[in-house]
GROMACS .gro file of C-alpha atoms in nm:
model
  314
    1ASP     CA    1  12.646  11.363   9.525
    2ILE     CA    2  12.658  11.227   9.752
    3ASN     CA    3  12.389  11.446   9.949
    4LYS     CA    4  12.201  11.472   9.673
    5ILE     CA    5  12.146  11.111   9.627
    6ALA     CA    6  12.063  11.110  10.053
    7ALA     CA    7  11.824  11.337   9.963
    8MET     CA    8  11.650  11.221   9.745
    9LYS     CA    9  11.604  10.852   9.899
   10THR     CA   10  11.450  11.069  10.194
   11LEU     CA   11  11.227  11.209   9.997
   12HIS     CA   12  11.125  10.891   9.867
   13LEU     CA   13  11.064  10.714  10.198
   14LEU     CA   14  10.806  11.042  10.297
   15ILE     CA   15  10.610  10.932   9.961
   16LEU     CA   16  10.464  10.720  10.106
   17TYR     CA   17  10.459  10.807  10.426
   18THR     CA   18  10.337  11.137  10.321
   19TYR     CA   19  10.043  10.920  10.068
   20PHE     CA   20   9.890  10.766  10.349
   21ALA     CA   21   9.813  11.005  10.573
   22LYS     CA   22   9.930  11.360  10.544
   23GLN     CA   23   9.829  11.358  10.144
   24GLU     CA   24   9.874  11.808  10.146
   25TYR     CA   25  10.237  11.741  10.136
   26LEU     CA   26  10.240  11.446   9.887
   27PRO     CA   27  10.201  11.683   9.574
   28ILE     CA   28  10.503  11.853   9.725
   29VAL     CA   29  10.782  11.576   9.841
   30ILE     CA   30  10.700  11.444   9.453
   31ILE     CA   31  10.761  11.759   9.274
   32ARG     CA   32  11.159  11.803   9.481
   33SER     CA   33  11.270  11.506   9.379
   34VAL     CA   34  11.169  11.535   9.037
   35GLN     CA   35  11.287  11.855   9.043
   36LEU     CA   36  11.650  11.743   9.160
   37THR     CA   37  11.699  11.509   8.935
   38LEU     CA   38  11.615  11.768   8.621
   39GLN     CA   39  11.828  12.028   8.807
   40HIS     CA   40  12.161  11.803   8.925
   41GLY     CA   41  12.115  11.493   8.611
   42VAL     CA   42  11.951  11.138   8.625
   43CYS     CA   43  12.085  10.809   8.934
   44LYS     CA   44  11.912  10.490   8.978
   45GLU     CA   45  11.712  10.737   9.252
   46SER     CA   46  11.605  10.899   8.952
   47CYS     CA   47  11.323  10.567   8.844
   48VAL     CA   48  11.110  10.654   9.199
   49ALA     CA   49  11.105  10.979   9.138
   50LEU     CA   50  10.988  10.932   8.798
   51ALA     CA   51  10.770  10.676   8.856
   52SER     CA   52  10.549  10.861   9.123
   53CYS     CA   53  10.543  11.160   8.936
   54SER     CA   54  10.381  10.883   8.710
   55TYR     CA   55  10.097  10.800   8.987
   56PHE     CA   56  10.073  11.115   9.085
   57LEU     CA   57   9.935  11.269   8.748
   58CYS     CA   58   9.673  11.021   8.698
   59GLU     CA   59   9.507  11.199   8.967
   60PHE     CA   60   9.505  11.499   8.708
   61GLN     CA   61   9.331  11.306   8.445
   62ASP     CA   62   9.708  11.377   8.259
   63PHE     CA   63   9.728  10.955   8.134
   64LYS     CA   64   9.974  11.055   7.828
   65GLY     CA   65  10.184  11.229   7.992
   66ALA     CA   66  10.132  10.959   8.372
   67GLU     CA   67  10.213  10.689   8.045
   68TYR     CA   68  10.525  10.892   7.861
   69ILE     CA   69  10.653  10.877   8.234
   70GLY     CA   70  10.616  10.590   8.389
   71GLY     CA   71  10.820  10.473   8.074
   72LEU     CA   72  11.067  10.654   8.134
   73SER     CA   73  11.153  10.566   8.500
   74ILE     CA   74  11.120  10.215   8.339
   75GLY     CA   75  11.392  10.284   8.138
   76ILE     CA   76  11.624  10.432   8.389
   77LEU     CA   77  11.514  10.115   8.616
   78GLU     CA   78  11.670   9.898   8.298
   79LYS     CA   79  11.938  10.082   8.149
   80LEU     CA   80  12.092  10.196   8.551
   81LYS     CA   81  11.995   9.751   8.642
   82ALA     CA   82  11.827   9.956   9.000
   83GLN     CA   83  11.656   9.628   9.133
   84GLU     CA   84  11.714   9.747   9.424
   85HIS     CA   85  11.442  10.041   9.352
   86LEU     CA   86  11.225   9.814   9.109
   87SER     CA   87  10.948   9.707   9.383
   88GLN     CA   88  10.877  10.087   9.463
   89VAL     CA   89  10.897  10.147   9.036
   90TYR     CA   90  10.661   9.848   8.933
   91ILE     CA   91  10.362   9.907   9.244
   92CYS     CA   92  10.390  10.299   9.113
   93THR     CA   93  10.363  10.222   8.762
   94PHE     CA   94  10.112   9.881   8.677
   95GLY     CA   95   9.982   9.955   9.029
   96GLY     CA   96   9.932  10.351   8.827
   97ILE     CA   97   9.928  10.436   8.492
   98PHE     CA   98   9.887  10.069   8.348
   99GLY     CA   99   9.592   9.963   8.576
  100TRP     CA  100   9.454  10.222   8.317
  101ILE     CA  101   9.562  10.146   7.996
  102ARG     CA  102   9.605   9.813   8.007
  103ASN     CA  103   9.355   9.519   8.176
  104PHE     CA  104   9.395   9.405   8.480
  105ARG     CA  105   9.506   9.094   8.428
  106LEU     CA  106   9.819   9.192   8.206
  107ASN     CA  107   9.951   9.385   8.528
  108LEU     CA  108   9.942   9.075   8.733
  109GLU     CA  109  10.257   8.963   8.667
  110ASN     CA  110  10.445   9.229   8.729
  111LEU     CA  111  10.311   9.332   9.015
  112LEU     CA  112  10.359   8.980   9.198
  113LEU     CA  113  10.745   9.042   8.971
  114GLY     CA  114  10.727   9.340   9.184
  115TYR     CA  115  10.621   9.129   9.522
  116GLN     CA  116  10.936   8.885   9.473
  117VAL     CA  117  11.200   9.089   9.395
  118GLY     CA  118  11.175   9.311   9.681
  119MET     CA  119  11.172   9.020   9.936
  120GLN     CA  120  11.439   8.930   9.738
  121THR     CA  121  11.670   9.271   9.788
  122GLY     CA  122  11.477   9.292  10.149
  123ASP     CA  123  11.227   9.601   9.990
  124ILE     CA  124  11.037   9.447  10.268
  125GLN     CA  125  10.773   9.785  10.298
  126HIS     CA  126  10.684   9.768   9.877
  127ALA     CA  127  10.708   9.415   9.813
  128MET     CA  128  10.440   9.415  10.024
  129PHE     CA  129  10.279   9.733   9.849
  130ASN     CA  130  10.287   9.517   9.459
  131ALA     CA  131  10.066   9.204   9.697
  132SER     CA  132   9.858   9.399   9.854
  133SER     CA  133   9.790   9.571   9.433
  134TYR     CA  134   9.766   9.224   9.284
  135ILE     CA  135   9.448   9.159   9.571
  136LYS     CA  136   9.260   9.412   9.422
  137ASN     CA  137   9.372   9.403   9.113
  138SER     CA  138   9.246   9.051   9.104
  139PHE     CA  139   8.949   9.122   9.268
  140PHE     CA  140   8.850   9.377   9.046
  141SER     CA  141   8.945   9.176   8.741
  142GLY     CA  142   8.762   8.866   8.830
  143LEU     CA  143   8.902   8.576   8.960
  144ASN     CA  144   8.857   8.351   9.118
  145LEU     CA  145   8.704   8.460   9.505
  146ARG     CA  146   8.891   8.128   9.652
  147GLU     CA  147   9.192   8.166   9.539
  148VAL     CA  148   9.179   8.571   9.537
  149GLU     CA  149   9.131   8.444   9.911
  150ARG     CA  150   9.432   8.183   9.964
  151ASN     CA  151   9.668   8.522   9.824
  152ILE     CA  152   9.518   8.709  10.106
  153ASP     CA  153   9.598   8.426  10.378
  154LYS     CA  154   9.904   8.379  10.183
  155PHE     CA  155  10.074   8.787  10.186
  156GLY     CA  156   9.879   8.877  10.503
  157LYS     CA  157   9.990   8.612  10.711
  158GLU     CA  158  10.389   8.773  10.556
  159MET     CA  159  10.296   9.140  10.622
  160ILE     CA  160  10.187   9.047  11.028
  161GLU     CA  161  10.528   8.842  11.021
  162TYR     CA  162  10.730   9.103  10.831
  163ASN     CA  163  10.545   9.425  11.053
  164GLN     CA  164  10.415   9.555  10.790
  165LYS     CA  165  10.038   9.662  10.964
  166ALA     CA  166  10.025   9.971  10.771
  167VAL     CA  167   9.995   9.730  10.432
  168TYR     CA  168   9.818   9.530  10.628
  169LYS     CA  169   9.560   9.761  10.738
  170SER     CA  170   9.533   9.862  10.359
  171MET     CA  171   9.478   9.474  10.214
  172LEU     CA  172   9.131   9.470  10.511
  173PRO     CA  173   8.957   9.578  10.291
  174VAL     CA  174   8.944   9.393  10.026
  175LYS     CA  175   8.967   9.069  10.217
  176ARG     CA  176   8.648   9.204  10.419
  177ALA     CA  177   8.428   9.239  10.063
  178VAL     CA  178   8.580   8.873   9.939
  179SER     CA  179   8.486   8.721  10.224
  180ASP     CA  180   8.120   8.884  10.258
  181LEU     CA  181   8.068   8.722   9.854
  182ILE     CA  182   8.223   8.405   9.920
  183LEU     CA  183   7.933   8.374  10.282
  184SER     CA  184   7.706   8.481  10.040
  185THR     CA  185   7.415   8.258  10.149
  186GLN     CA  186   7.419   8.373  10.491
  187ASP     CA  187   7.365   8.734  10.365
  188PRO     CA  188   7.726   8.896  10.406
  189LEU     CA  189   7.633   9.225  10.428
  190VAL     CA  190   7.452   9.178  10.769
  191MET     CA  191   7.675   9.003  10.928
  192ALA     CA  192   7.914   9.285  10.770
  193GLN     CA  193   7.743   9.508  10.971
  194ASN     CA  194   7.747   9.385  11.286
  195SER     CA  195   8.099   9.206  11.229
  196ALA     CA  196   8.305   9.339  11.532
  197GLU     CA  197   8.621   9.347  11.254
  198GLN     CA  198   8.412   9.542  11.052
  199ASN     CA  199   8.400   9.795  11.318
  200ALA     CA  200   8.725   9.792  11.502
  201LEU     CA  201   8.896   9.863  11.183
  202PHE     CA  202   8.691  10.120  11.060
  203GLN     CA  203   8.757  10.294  11.418
  204GLN     CA  204   9.133  10.179  11.348
  205VAL     CA  205   9.214  10.357  11.121
  206VAL     CA  206   9.013  10.630  11.188
  207GLU     CA  207   9.239  10.691  11.480
  208ASP     CA  208   9.569  10.642  11.284
  209ASN     CA  209   9.460  10.889  11.027
  210ASN     CA  210   9.448  10.664  10.735
  211PRO     CA  211   9.195  10.816  10.445
  212VAL     CA  212   9.301  10.637  10.179
  213VAL     CA  213   9.180  10.277  10.388
  214VAL     CA  214   8.895  10.516  10.493
  215CYS     CA  215   8.821  10.555  10.121
  216ASP     CA  216   8.831  10.185  10.033
  217ILE     CA  217   8.609  10.068  10.310
  218TYR     CA  218   8.368  10.341  10.143
  219VAL     CA  219   8.492  10.195   9.801
  220PHE     CA  220   8.404   9.810   9.827
  221SER     CA  221   8.174   9.804  10.139
  222GLY     CA  222   7.938   9.998   9.835
  223ILE     CA  223   8.071   9.729   9.620
  224ILE     CA  224   7.928   9.479   9.864
  225ALA     CA  225   7.656   9.690   9.888
  226TYR     CA  226   7.538   9.711   9.534
  227ILE     CA  227   7.534   9.348   9.429
  228TYR     CA  228   7.293   9.278   9.732
  229SER     CA  229   7.069   9.543   9.608
  230ARG     CA  230   7.130   9.748   9.978
  231TYR     CA  231   7.120  10.138   9.714
  232GLU     CA  232   6.999  10.353   9.981
  233LEU     CA  233   7.345  10.212  10.237
  234ALA     CA  234   7.501  10.180   9.888
  235ALA     CA  235   7.450  10.594   9.795
  236ALA     CA  236   7.469  10.667  10.169
  237LEU     CA  237   7.859  10.525  10.105
  238VAL     CA  238   7.958  10.645   9.802
  239GLN     CA  239   7.840  11.029   9.900
  240LYS     CA  240   8.063  10.974  10.240
  241ARG     CA  241   8.403  10.811  10.044
  242TYR     CA  242   8.301  11.237   9.804
  243GLU     CA  243   8.312  11.381  10.139
  244LEU     CA  244   8.656  11.234  10.283
  245GLU     CA  245   8.802  11.262   9.900
  246LYS     CA  246   8.725  11.664   9.886
  247ASN     CA  247   9.064  11.699  10.146
  248MET     CA  248   9.264  11.454   9.923
  249SER     CA  249   9.504  11.475   9.693
  250ARG     CA  250   9.442  11.180   9.484
  251THR     CA  251   9.094  10.998   9.520
  252GLN     CA  252   9.045  10.672   9.519
  253LEU     CA  253   8.969  10.615   9.070
  254LYS     CA  254   9.077  10.278   9.117
  255CYS     CA  255   9.111  10.284   8.734
  256GLY     CA  256   8.753  10.305   8.670
  257VAL     CA  257   8.648  10.044   8.863
  258THR     CA  258   8.484  10.276   9.107
  259ALA     CA  259   8.346  10.535   8.837
  260PHE     CA  260   8.120  10.267   8.736
  261TYR     CA  261   7.992  10.127   9.005
  262ASP     CA  262   7.907  10.497   9.147
  263GLY     CA  263   7.679  10.504   8.808
  264LEU     CA  264   7.522  10.166   8.879
  265ILE     CA  265   7.464  10.264   9.244
  266PHE     CA  266   7.281  10.621   9.083
  267LEU     CA  267   7.123  10.456   8.807
  268ALA     CA  268   6.965  10.233   9.091
  269MET     CA  269   6.847  10.484   9.295
  270ALA     CA  270   6.656  10.682   8.985
  271HIS     CA  271   6.497  10.395   8.954
  272ASN     CA  272   6.325  10.401   9.373
  273SER     CA  273   6.314  10.754   9.308
  274SER     CA  274   6.326  11.104   9.236
  275GLU     CA  275   6.489  11.065   8.853
  276PHE     CA  276   6.573  11.411   8.852
  277GLU     CA  277   6.733  11.446   9.170
  278TRP     CA  278   7.024  11.184   9.048
  279SER     CA  279   7.061  11.239   8.699
  280SER     CA  280   7.320  11.517   8.769
  281LYS     CA  281   7.521  11.235   8.952
  282ILE     CA  282   7.483  10.999   8.644
  283SER     CA  283   7.521  11.261   8.402
  284ASN     CA  284   7.927  11.293   8.541
  285VAL     CA  285   7.944  10.978   8.616
  286MET     CA  286   7.897  10.889   8.235
  287SER     CA  287   8.149  11.148   8.140
  288ASN     CA  288   8.377  11.010   8.363
  289VAL     CA  289   8.396  10.650   8.231
  290LYS     CA  290   8.318  10.809   7.884
  291LYS     CA  291   8.648  10.934   7.916
  292PHE     CA  292   8.817  10.664   8.066
  293GLU     CA  293   8.680  10.381   7.798
  294GLN     CA  294   8.943  10.587   7.571
  295ILE     CA  295   9.192  10.578   7.747
  296GLY     CA  296   9.161  10.259   7.851
  297LYS     CA  297   8.903   9.987   7.653
  298SER     CA  298   8.987   9.691   7.775
  299ASN     CA  299   8.879   9.818   8.115
  300ASN     CA  300   8.611  10.020   8.120
  301GLU     CA  301   8.449   9.949   7.697
  302HIS     CA  302   8.233   9.692   7.859
  303LYS     CA  303   8.144   9.892   8.249
  304LEU     CA  304   8.075  10.210   7.974
  305LEU     CA  305   7.816  10.002   7.789
  306LEU     CA  306   7.648   9.813   8.039
  307LEU     CA  307   7.576  10.129   8.246
  308GLU     CA  308   7.422  10.314   7.896
  309ALA     CA  309   7.169   9.990   7.801
  310GLU     CA  310   7.076  10.013   8.207
  311ILE     CA  311   7.080  10.458   8.154
  312LYS     CA  312   6.782  10.299   7.824
  313SER     CA  313   6.644  10.070   7.995
  314ARG     CA  314   6.470  10.240   8.256
   0.00000   0.00000   0.00000
């Protein structure tokens, strides 16, 4: 049915926009897209509906369901040879559930492929989102910062050239973090705090009503603050992120990375203040990290062991 396929395509455009600006509508759009497939049968667009559903299930920590549906999505993509949708499917799966159950580095090649195929098929927007996810996963997996910086510059120029401003803004928090770490000998945290670029970025994303990017600013700035022993600032950024996430349908779990750094920040604060004040927060974080470790040992087992060692050292 041509009309149903057109409706699916419209919904898939809305998925991206609701994710960044109107998250309260995101579940509705995804569910409706899946309903069309269930009611009227499988088509090429069905792979996007299922991939989006898989991505969203990760928020509810239904990782088994997300893995199963993500696998179905890729199966439909390959069976129906829907290359024009590969970029959107890959950002939702290899930037979603497979980031939880596989080592970060194992997803880099697929995210890069999502970028390349998207550029070839004209799906520029999702190609650039694959590139942005590639950058963030490179950072989290510990790739050489100079290499990450070169890729940021390369993809950033393309995002500007193709007028992909939303994607470019989504990459700026990790760009700032990489820059701060590379310039570590010059006290980059202070530089970042006083940087006109950082302040302008934050003001702009607030004006754009973009809670996802604001959250990313809190996540990456909190990581940098912790690394440079600015624990009170790091804890304040975590608290601001928590407040913002109360109004978001999908929080910034980052495949367990945010929970890990939250735990380190809370433990550092416990060393310097009342242990009772932070004990419940530490307990909640440890509960989540233990759960995440069961989902993906390669990404989270060492994080759990490090947090447990920090607790025992108190």
